[in-house]
């Protein structure tokens, strides 16, 4: 999966990237009640412009991405000096109040997420094959403390092959209900290609239940 993801960026096969801020983020983020100044975790962030929107709303952003090429493109398309350093196996770049960690999300640990106060997933869950999505949901639950809110965008599609992969509302419930309260915020219009997005507000519950 990792090799395929890196190859997509190298070959420019990134049809999942949007050249504008996602309207679902703009519509639903204010309803989550995220405290001003809360650091927002963005897993598998690519070079998403959504991170700049969050930063403009005075949220420090912590993006994690496997492809260094994606992160280099992000900072080159931005403005301001870029600081670079290494931290616990990750290559890290900082531009303004956006911090980008290059490496495997599953190697990112709770000590590194200590200051995270919210999370945003537009392209992480739907980028993962079915066998990995359970691991992702549990890892997210391990990273964020109880009470942490987040916005998840899932994608239903007529063909199950991806990425992006088909993630049904039932699967969202199955994956996250053990450790998060879940509120369905609404569905997007069905696109000509048959894709339909759904938006979800998640809030981390108390101690993780054993699996």
Coordinates of N, CA and C in Angstrom, one line a residue:
X1 N 0.8 -1.2 0.0 CA 0.0 0.0 0.0 C 0.9 1.2 0.0
X2 N 1.9 1.2 0.8 CA 2.8 2.4 0.9 C 3.5 2.7 -0.4
X3 N 4.0 1.6 -1.1 CA 4.7 1.8 -2.3 C 3.7 2.4 -3.4
X4 N 2.5 1.9 -3.4 CA 1.5 2.4 -4.4 C 1.2 3.9 -4.1
X5 N 1.1 4.3 -2.8 CA 0.9 5.7 -2.5 C 2.0 6.6 -2.9
X6 N 3.2 6.2 -2.7 CA 4.4 7.0 -3.1 C 4.5 7.1 -4.6
X7 N 4.2 6.0 -5.3 CA 4.2 6.0 -6.7 C 3.2 6.9 -7.3
X8 N 2.0 7.0 -6.7 CA 1.0 7.9 -7.2 C 1.5 9.4 -7.2
X9 N 2.2 9.7 -6.1 CA 2.7 11.1 -6.0 C 3.8 11.3 -7.0
X10 N 4.7 10.3 -7.2 CA 5.8 10.5 -8.1 C 5.3 10.6 -9.6
X11 N 4.2 9.9 -9.9 CA 3.6 10.0 -11.2 C 2.6 11.0 -11.4
X12 N 2.2 11.7 -10.3 CA 1.2 12.8 -10.4 C -0.2 12.3 -10.5
X13 N -0.4 11.0 -10.1 CA -1.8 10.4 -10.1 C -2.5 10.8 -8.8
X14 N -2.8 12.0 -8.7 CA -3.4 12.5 -7.4 C -4.7 13.2 -7.7
X15 N -5.6 12.5 -8.4 CA -6.9 13.0 -8.7 C -7.7 13.3 -7.4
X16 N -7.3 12.7 -6.3 CA -8.0 13.0 -5.0 C -7.7 14.3 -4.4
X17 N -6.6 15.0 -4.9 CA -6.2 16.3 -4.4 C -7.2 17.4 -4.9
X18 N -7.6 18.3 -4.1 CA -8.5 19.4 -4.5 C -7.7 20.6 -4.6
X19 N -8.0 21.5 -5.6 CA -7.3 22.7 -5.7 C -8.0 23.9 -5.0
X20 N -8.9 23.5 -4.1 CA -9.6 24.5 -3.3 C -9.9 23.9 -1.9
X21 N -10.3 24.7 -1.0 CA -10.6 24.2 0.3 C -11.9 23.4 0.2
X22 N -12.0 22.3 0.9 CA -13.2 21.4 0.9 C -14.4 22.1 1.5
X23 N -15.5 22.3 0.7 CA -16.7 23.0 1.3 C -17.3 22.3 2.5
X24 N -17.1 21.0 2.6 CA -17.6 20.3 3.8 C -16.9 20.7 5.0
X25 N -15.6 21.0 4.9 CA -14.8 21.5 6.1 C -15.4 22.8 6.5
X26 N -15.5 23.7 5.5 CA -16.0 25.1 5.8 C -17.4 25.1 6.4
X27 N -18.2 24.2 5.9 CA -19.6 24.1 6.4 C -19.7 23.5 7.8
X28 N -19.0 22.5 8.1 CA -19.2 21.8 9.3 C -18.2 22.0 10.5
X29 N -17.0 22.5 10.1 CA -16.0 22.7 11.2 C -16.5 23.6 12.3
X30 N -17.1 24.7 12.0 CA -17.6 25.6 13.0 C -18.6 25.0 14.0
X31 N -19.3 23.9 13.6 CA -20.3 23.3 14.4 C -19.7 22.3 15.5
X32 N -18.4 22.1 15.4 CA -17.7 21.1 16.3 C -17.4 21.7 17.6
X33 N -17.3 23.0 17.7 CA -17.0 23.7 19.0 C -15.5 23.5 19.4
X34 N -14.7 23.4 18.4 CA -13.2 23.3 18.7 C -12.7 24.6 19.3
X35 N -12.0 24.4 20.4 CA -11.6 25.6 21.1 C -10.5 26.4 20.3
X36 N -10.6 27.7 20.3 CA -9.6 28.5 19.6 C -8.2 28.1 20.0
X37 N -7.3 28.1 19.1 CA -5.9 27.7 19.4 C -5.6 26.3 19.5
X38 N -6.6 25.4 19.4 CA -6.4 24.0 19.5 C -5.6 23.5 18.3
X39 N -4.6 22.6 18.6 CA -3.8 22.0 17.5 C -4.7 20.9 16.8
X40 N -4.7 20.9 15.5 CA -5.5 20.0 14.7 C -4.6 19.0 14.0
X41 N -4.8 17.7 14.3 CA -4.1 16.6 13.7 C -4.8 16.3 12.3
X42 N -4.0 16.2 11.3 CA -4.5 15.9 9.9 C -3.7 14.7 9.4
X43 N -4.2 13.5 9.6 CA -3.5 12.3 9.1 C -3.5 12.2 7.6
X44 N -2.4 11.7 7.1 CA -2.3 11.4 5.6 C -2.8 12.7 4.8
X45 N -2.1 13.8 5.1 CA -2.6 15.1 4.7 C -2.3 15.4 3.3
X46 N -1.4 14.7 2.6 CA -1.0 15.1 1.3 C -0.5 16.6 1.3
X47 N -1.0 17.3 0.3 CA -0.7 18.8 0.2 C -2.0 19.6 0.3
X48 N -2.9 19.1 1.1 CA -4.3 19.6 1.2 C -4.3 21.1 1.6
X49 N -5.0 21.9 0.8 CA -5.2 23.3 1.2 C -6.1 23.5 2.4
X50 N -6.8 22.4 2.8 CA -7.6 22.5 4.0 C -6.7 22.8 5.2
X51 N -5.5 22.4 5.2 CA -4.6 22.8 6.3 C -4.3 24.3 6.4
X52 N -4.3 24.9 5.3 CA -4.1 26.4 5.3 C -5.4 27.1 5.8
X53 N -6.5 26.5 5.5 CA -7.8 27.1 6.0 C -7.8 27.0 7.5
X54 N -7.5 25.8 8.0 CA -7.4 25.6 9.5 C -6.5 26.5 10.1
X55 N -5.3 26.7 9.5 CA -4.3 27.6 10.1 C -4.8 29.1 10.1
X56 N -5.5 29.5 9.0 CA -6.1 30.8 9.0 C -7.1 31.0 10.1
X57 N -7.7 29.9 10.6 CA -8.7 30.0 11.7 C -8.0 29.9 13.0
X58 N -6.7 30.2 13.0 CA -5.9 30.2 14.2 C -5.7 28.9 14.9
X59 N -5.7 27.8 14.1 CA -5.4 26.5 14.6 C -4.0 26.1 14.2
X60 N -3.1 25.8 15.1 CA -1.9 25.1 14.7 C -2.2 23.8 14.1
X61 N -1.5 23.4 13.0 CA -1.9 22.2 12.3 C -0.7 21.3 12.4
X62 N -1.0 20.0 12.6 CA 0.0 18.9 12.6 C -0.4 17.9 11.6
X63 N 0.2 18.0 10.4 CA -0.1 17.1 9.3 C 0.9 15.9 9.2
X64 N 0.4 14.8 8.9 CA 1.3 13.6 8.8 C 1.1 13.0 7.4
X65 N 2.2 12.8 6.7 CA 2.1 12.3 5.3 C 3.3 11.4 5.0
X66 N 3.1 10.3 4.3 CA 4.1 9.4 3.9 C 5.0 10.0 2.8
X67 N 4.4 10.7 1.9 CA 5.2 11.2 0.7 C 5.9 12.6 1.0
X68 N 7.2 12.6 1.0 CA 7.9 13.8 1.1 C 7.7 14.7 -0.1
X69 N 7.4 14.2 -1.2 CA 7.2 15.0 -2.4 C 5.9 15.8 -2.2
X70 N 4.9 15.2 -1.6 CA 3.6 15.9 -1.3 C 3.9 17.1 -0.4
X71 N 4.7 16.9 0.6 CA 5.0 18.0 1.6 C 5.9 19.0 1.0
X72 N 6.8 18.7 0.2 CA 7.7 19.7 -0.4 C 6.8 20.5 -1.4
X73 N 5.9 19.9 -2.1 CA 5.0 20.7 -2.9 C 4.1 21.7 -2.1
X74 N 3.7 21.2 -1.0 CA 2.8 22.0 -0.1 C 3.6 23.3 0.4
X75 N 4.8 23.1 0.9 CA 5.5 24.3 1.4 C 6.0 25.2 0.2
X76 N 6.3 24.6 -0.9 CA 6.7 25.4 -2.1 C 5.6 26.3 -2.6
X77 N 4.3 25.8 -2.4 CA 3.2 26.6 -2.9 C 2.7 27.6 -1.8
X78 N 3.3 27.5 -0.6 CA 2.9 28.4 0.4 C 3.9 29.6 0.5
X79 N 3.9 30.3 1.6 CA 4.8 31.4 1.8 C 5.4 31.4 3.2
X80 N 6.5 31.9 3.3 CA 7.2 32.0 4.6 C 8.3 31.0 4.6
X81 N 9.3 31.2 5.6 CA 10.4 30.3 5.7 C 10.0 29.0 6.2
X82 N 10.8 28.0 5.9 CA 10.5 26.6 6.2 C 11.7 26.1 7.1
X83 N 11.3 25.7 8.3 CA 12.3 25.1 9.2 C 12.2 23.6 9.1
X84 N 13.4 22.9 9.1 CA 13.4 21.5 8.9 C 14.3 20.8 10.0
X85 N 13.8 19.7 10.5 CA 14.5 19.0 11.5 C 14.0 17.5 11.6
X86 N 14.7 16.7 12.3 CA 14.4 15.3 12.5 C 13.8 15.1 13.9
X87 N 12.8 14.2 14.0 CA 12.3 13.9 15.3 C 11.7 12.5 15.4
X88 N 12.3 11.6 16.2 CA 11.9 10.2 16.4 C 11.5 9.5 15.1
X89 N 12.4 9.5 14.1 CA 12.2 8.8 12.9 C 11.4 9.5 11.9
X90 N 10.9 10.7 12.1 CA 10.2 11.5 11.2 C 11.0 12.7 10.7
X91 N 10.9 13.0 9.4 CA 11.4 14.3 8.9 C 10.3 15.4 9.0
X92 N 10.6 16.4 9.7 CA 9.6 17.4 10.1 C 9.9 18.8 9.4
X93 N 8.9 19.4 8.9 CA 9.0 20.7 8.3 C 8.0 21.6 9.0
X94 N 8.3 22.9 9.2 CA 7.4 23.8 9.8 C 7.4 25.1 9.0
X95 N 6.2 25.5 8.6 CA 6.0 26.7 7.9 C 4.8 27.5 8.5
X96 N 5.2 28.6 9.2 CA 4.1 29.3 10.0 C 3.7 28.4 11.1
X97 N 2.3 28.3 11.2 CA 1.8 27.5 12.3 C 1.4 26.1 11.8
X98 N 2.0 25.7 10.7 CA 1.7 24.3 10.1 C 3.0 23.5 10.3
X99 N 2.8 22.4 10.9 CA 4.0 21.4 11.1 C 3.7 20.1 10.4
X100 N 4.6 19.7 9.6 CA 4.4 18.6 8.7 C 5.4 17.5 9.0
X101 N 4.9 16.3 9.3 CA 5.7 15.2 9.7 C 5.7 14.2 8.5
X102 N 6.8 13.8 8.0 CA 6.9 12.9 6.9 C 7.3 11.5 7.5
X103 N 6.3 10.5 7.3 CA 6.6 9.2 7.8 C 5.3 8.4 7.9
X104 N 5.3 7.3 8.5 CA 4.2 6.4 8.6 C 3.3 6.8 9.7
X105 N 2.0 7.1 9.4 CA 1.1 7.5 10.5 C 1.0 6.5 11.6
X106 N 1.1 5.2 11.3 CA 1.0 4.2 12.3 C 2.3 4.2 13.2
X107 N 3.3 4.9 12.9 CA 4.5 5.0 13.8 C 4.4 6.3 14.6
X108 N 3.4 7.1 14.4 CA 3.2 8.3 15.2 C 2.5 7.9 16.5
X109 N 3.1 8.4 17.6 CA 2.7 7.9 18.9 C 2.1 9.0 19.8
X110 N 1.5 8.5 20.9 CA 0.7 9.4 21.7 C 1.6 10.6 22.3
X111 N 2.9 10.3 22.6 CA 3.7 11.3 23.1 C 3.9 12.5 22.1
X112 N 3.9 12.1 20.9 CA 4.0 13.2 19.8 C 2.7 13.9 19.6
X113 N 1.6 13.3 20.0 CA 0.3 14.0 19.8 C -0.2 14.6 21.1
X114 N 0.7 14.9 22.0 CA 0.3 15.3 23.4 C -0.5 16.6 23.3
X115 N -0.2 17.5 22.4 CA -0.9 18.8 22.4 C -2.1 18.9 21.4
X116 N -2.4 17.8 20.8 CA -3.5 17.7 19.8 C -4.9 18.0 20.5
X117 N -5.7 18.9 20.0 CA -7.0 19.2 20.6 C -8.1 18.9 19.6
X118 N -7.9 18.5 18.4 CA -8.9 18.2 17.4 C -8.3 17.4 16.3
X119 N -9.1 16.8 15.4 CA -8.5 16.1 14.2 C -9.5 16.3 13.1
X120 N -8.9 16.1 11.9 CA -9.7 16.3 10.6 C -9.2 15.2 9.7
X121 N -10.1 14.4 9.2 CA -9.8 13.3 8.3 C -10.7 13.5 7.0
X122 N -10.1 14.0 6.0 CA -10.8 14.1 4.7 C -10.4 13.0 3.7
X123 N -9.1 12.5 3.9 CA -8.6 11.6 2.9 C -7.8 10.4 3.5
X124 N -7.8 10.2 4.8 CA -7.0 9.2 5.3 C -7.8 7.8 5.3
X125 N -8.9 7.8 6.0 CA -9.7 6.6 6.1 C -10.0 6.0 4.7
X126 N -10.4 6.9 3.8 CA -10.8 6.4 2.5 C -9.6 6.0 1.6
X127 N -8.4 6.3 2.0 CA -7.2 5.9 1.3 C -6.7 4.6 1.7
X128 N -7.3 4.0 2.7 CA -6.8 2.7 3.3 C -7.7 1.6 2.8
X129 N -7.1 0.4 2.5 CA -7.9 -0.8 2.2 C -8.6 -1.3 3.4
X130 N -9.6 -2.1 3.2 CA -10.5 -2.5 4.3 C -9.7 -3.1 5.4
X131 N -8.7 -3.9 5.1 CA -8.0 -4.7 6.1 C -7.2 -3.8 7.1
X132 N -7.0 -2.5 6.7 CA -6.2 -1.6 7.5 C -7.0 -0.6 8.2
X133 N -8.3 -0.4 7.8 CA -9.1 0.6 8.4 C -9.4 0.4 9.9
X134 N -9.6 -0.8 10.3 CA -9.8 -1.1 11.7 C -8.6 -0.6 12.5
X135 N -7.4 -0.9 12.0 CA -6.1 -0.5 12.7 C -6.1 1.0 12.8
X136 N -6.5 1.7 11.7 CA -6.5 3.1 11.7 C -7.4 3.7 12.8
X137 N -8.6 3.2 12.8 CA -9.6 3.8 13.8 C -9.1 3.6 15.2
X138 N -8.5 2.4 15.5 CA -8.0 2.2 16.9 C -6.8 3.0 17.2
X139 N -5.9 3.2 16.2 CA -4.7 4.1 16.4 C -5.1 5.5 16.6
X140 N -6.1 6.0 15.9 CA -6.6 7.4 16.2 C -7.1 7.5 17.6
X141 N -7.9 6.4 18.1 CA -8.4 6.5 19.4 C -7.3 6.5 20.4
X142 N -6.1 5.8 20.1 CA -5.0 5.8 21.0 C -4.3 7.2 21.1
X143 N -4.4 7.9 20.0 CA -3.6 9.2 19.9 C -4.3 10.3 20.6
X144 N -5.6 10.4 20.5 CA -6.3 11.6 21.0 C -6.9 11.4 22.3
X145 N -6.8 12.4 23.2 CA -7.4 12.2 24.6 C -8.9 12.3 24.6
X146 N -9.5 11.7 25.7 CA -11.0 11.8 25.8 C -11.5 13.3 25.6
X147 N -12.6 13.4 24.9 CA -13.2 14.7 24.7 C -12.7 15.4 23.4
X148 N -11.7 14.8 22.7 CA -11.2 15.4 21.5 C -12.2 15.3 20.4
X149 N -12.6 16.5 19.8 CA -13.6 16.4 18.6 C -12.8 16.3 17.3
X150 N -13.5 15.8 16.3 CA -13.0 15.7 15.0 C -14.0 15.6 13.9
X151 N -13.6 15.9 12.7 CA -14.5 15.9 11.5 C -13.9 14.8 10.6
X152 N -14.8 13.9 10.3 CA -14.5 12.8 9.3 C -15.3 12.9 8.1
X153 N -14.7 12.8 6.9 CA -15.5 12.7 5.7 C -15.3 11.4 5.1
X154 N -16.4 10.6 4.9 CA -16.3 9.3 4.3 C -16.8 9.4 2.9
X155 N -16.6 8.3 2.1 CA -17.0 8.3 0.7 C -17.6 7.0 0.3
X156 N -18.8 7.0 -0.2 CA -19.5 5.9 -0.8 C -19.3 6.0 -2.3
X157 N -19.0 4.8 -2.9 CA -18.8 4.8 -4.4 C -19.4 3.5 -4.9
X158 N -19.8 3.5 -6.2 CA -20.4 2.3 -6.7 C -19.5 1.2 -6.9
X159 N -18.2 1.5 -7.2 CA -17.2 0.5 -7.3 C -16.3 0.4 -6.1
X160 N -16.1 -0.7 -5.5 CA -15.4 -0.8 -4.2 C -13.9 -0.5 -4.4
X161 N -13.3 -0.6 -5.6 CA -11.9 -0.5 -5.8 C -11.4 0.9 -5.6
X162 N -10.2 1.1 -5.1 CA -9.7 2.4 -4.9 C -8.2 2.4 -4.8
X163 N -7.5 3.4 -4.2 CA -8.2 4.5 -3.5 C -8.7 5.6 -4.4
X164 N -9.7 6.4 -4.0 CA -10.3 6.3 -2.6 C -11.2 5.0 -2.6
X165 N -11.3 4.5 -1.4 CA -12.1 3.3 -1.2 C -13.5 3.6 -0.8
X166 N -14.4 2.7 -1.0 CA -15.8 2.8 -0.5 C -15.8 2.5 1.0
X167 N -16.3 3.5 1.7 CA -16.5 3.3 3.2 C -18.0 3.7 3.5
X168 N -18.7 2.7 3.8 CA -20.2 2.9 4.0 C -20.5 3.5 5.4
X169 N -21.6 4.1 5.6 CA -22.0 4.6 6.9 C -22.0 3.5 8.0
X170 N -22.4 2.3 7.6 CA -22.4 1.2 8.6 C -20.9 0.9 9.0
X171 N -20.0 1.0 8.1 CA -18.6 0.7 8.4 C -18.0 1.8 9.3
X172 N -18.4 3.1 9.1 CA -18.0 4.2 9.9 C -18.4 3.9 11.4
X173 N -19.7 3.5 11.5 CA -20.2 3.2 12.9 C -19.4 2.0 13.5
X174 N -19.2 1.0 12.7 CA -18.5 -0.2 13.3 C -17.1 0.1 13.7
X175 N -16.4 0.9 12.9 CA -15.0 1.3 13.2 C -14.8 2.2 14.4
X176 N -15.7 3.2 14.5 CA -15.5 4.2 15.5 C -16.3 4.2 16.7
X177 N -17.5 3.6 16.6 CA -18.4 3.6 17.8 C -17.8 3.1 19.1
X178 N -16.9 2.1 19.1 CA -16.4 1.6 20.4 C -15.6 2.7 21.2
X179 N -15.0 3.7 20.5 CA -14.2 4.7 21.2 C -14.6 6.1 20.9
X180 N -15.6 6.3 20.1 CA -16.0 7.7 19.8 C -17.5 7.8 19.8
X181 N -18.1 8.9 20.2 CA -19.5 9.2 19.9 C -19.5 9.7 18.5
X182 N -20.5 9.4 17.8 CA -20.6 9.7 16.3 C -21.9 10.4 16.0
X183 N -21.8 11.5 15.3 CA -23.0 12.2 14.8 C -22.9 12.4 13.3
X184 N -23.9 11.9 12.6 CA -23.9 12.1 11.2 C -24.4 13.5 10.9
X185 N -23.5 14.3 10.2 CA -23.8 15.7 9.9 C -24.5 15.9 8.6
X186 N -24.5 14.9 7.7 CA -25.2 15.0 6.5 C -24.4 14.4 5.3
X187 N -25.1 14.2 4.2 CA -24.5 13.7 3.0 C -24.4 14.7 1.9
X188 N -23.4 14.6 1.1 CA -23.2 15.5 -0.1 C -24.1 15.0 -1.2
X189 N -24.1 15.8 -2.3 CA -24.8 15.4 -3.5 C -24.1 14.2 -4.2
X190 N -24.9 13.3 -4.8 CA -24.2 12.3 -5.6 C -23.6 12.8 -6.8
X191 N -22.3 12.6 -7.0 CA -21.6 13.2 -8.1 C -21.8 12.4 -9.3
X192 N -21.5 13.0 -10.5 CA -21.7 12.2 -11.8 C -21.0 10.9 -11.8
X193 N -19.9 10.7 -11.1 CA -19.1 9.5 -11.1 C -19.7 8.5 -10.0
X194 N -20.8 8.9 -9.4 CA -21.5 8.0 -8.4 C -21.0 8.2 -7.0
X195 N -19.9 9.0 -6.8 CA -19.4 9.2 -5.4 C -20.4 10.0 -4.6
X196 N -20.5 9.7 -3.3 CA -21.3 10.5 -2.4 C -20.5 10.6 -1.0
X197 N -20.3 11.8 -0.6 CA -19.6 12.0 0.6 C -20.6 12.1 1.8
X198 N -20.1 11.7 3.0 CA -20.8 11.8 4.2 C -19.9 12.5 5.2
X199 N -20.5 13.4 6.0 CA -19.7 14.1 7.1 C -20.1 13.6 8.4
X200 N -19.1 13.4 9.3 CA -19.4 12.9 10.6 C -18.6 13.7 11.7
X201 N -19.3 14.0 12.8 CA -18.6 14.6 13.9 C -18.3 13.5 14.9
X202 N -17.0 13.4 15.3 CA -16.6 12.3 16.2 C -16.1 13.0 17.5
X203 N -16.3 12.4 18.6 CA -15.8 12.9 19.9 C -15.2 11.7 20.6
X204 N -14.0 11.8 21.0 CA -13.3 10.6 21.7 C -14.0 10.4 23.0
X205 N -14.4 9.1 23.2 CA -15.0 8.7 24.5 C -13.9 8.6 25.6
X206 N -14.2 7.9 26.7 CA -13.3 7.7 27.8 C -12.3 6.6 27.5
X207 N -11.8 5.9 28.5 CA -10.8 4.9 28.3 C -11.1 4.0 27.2
X208 N -10.1 3.6 26.4 CA -10.3 2.7 25.3 C -10.8 1.3 25.7
X209 N -11.8 0.9 25.1 CA -12.4 -0.5 25.4 C -11.5 -1.5 24.8
X210 N -11.3 -2.6 25.5 CA -10.5 -3.7 25.0 C -11.2 -4.3 23.7
X211 N -10.3 -4.8 22.8 CA -10.8 -5.3 21.5 C -10.7 -6.8 21.4

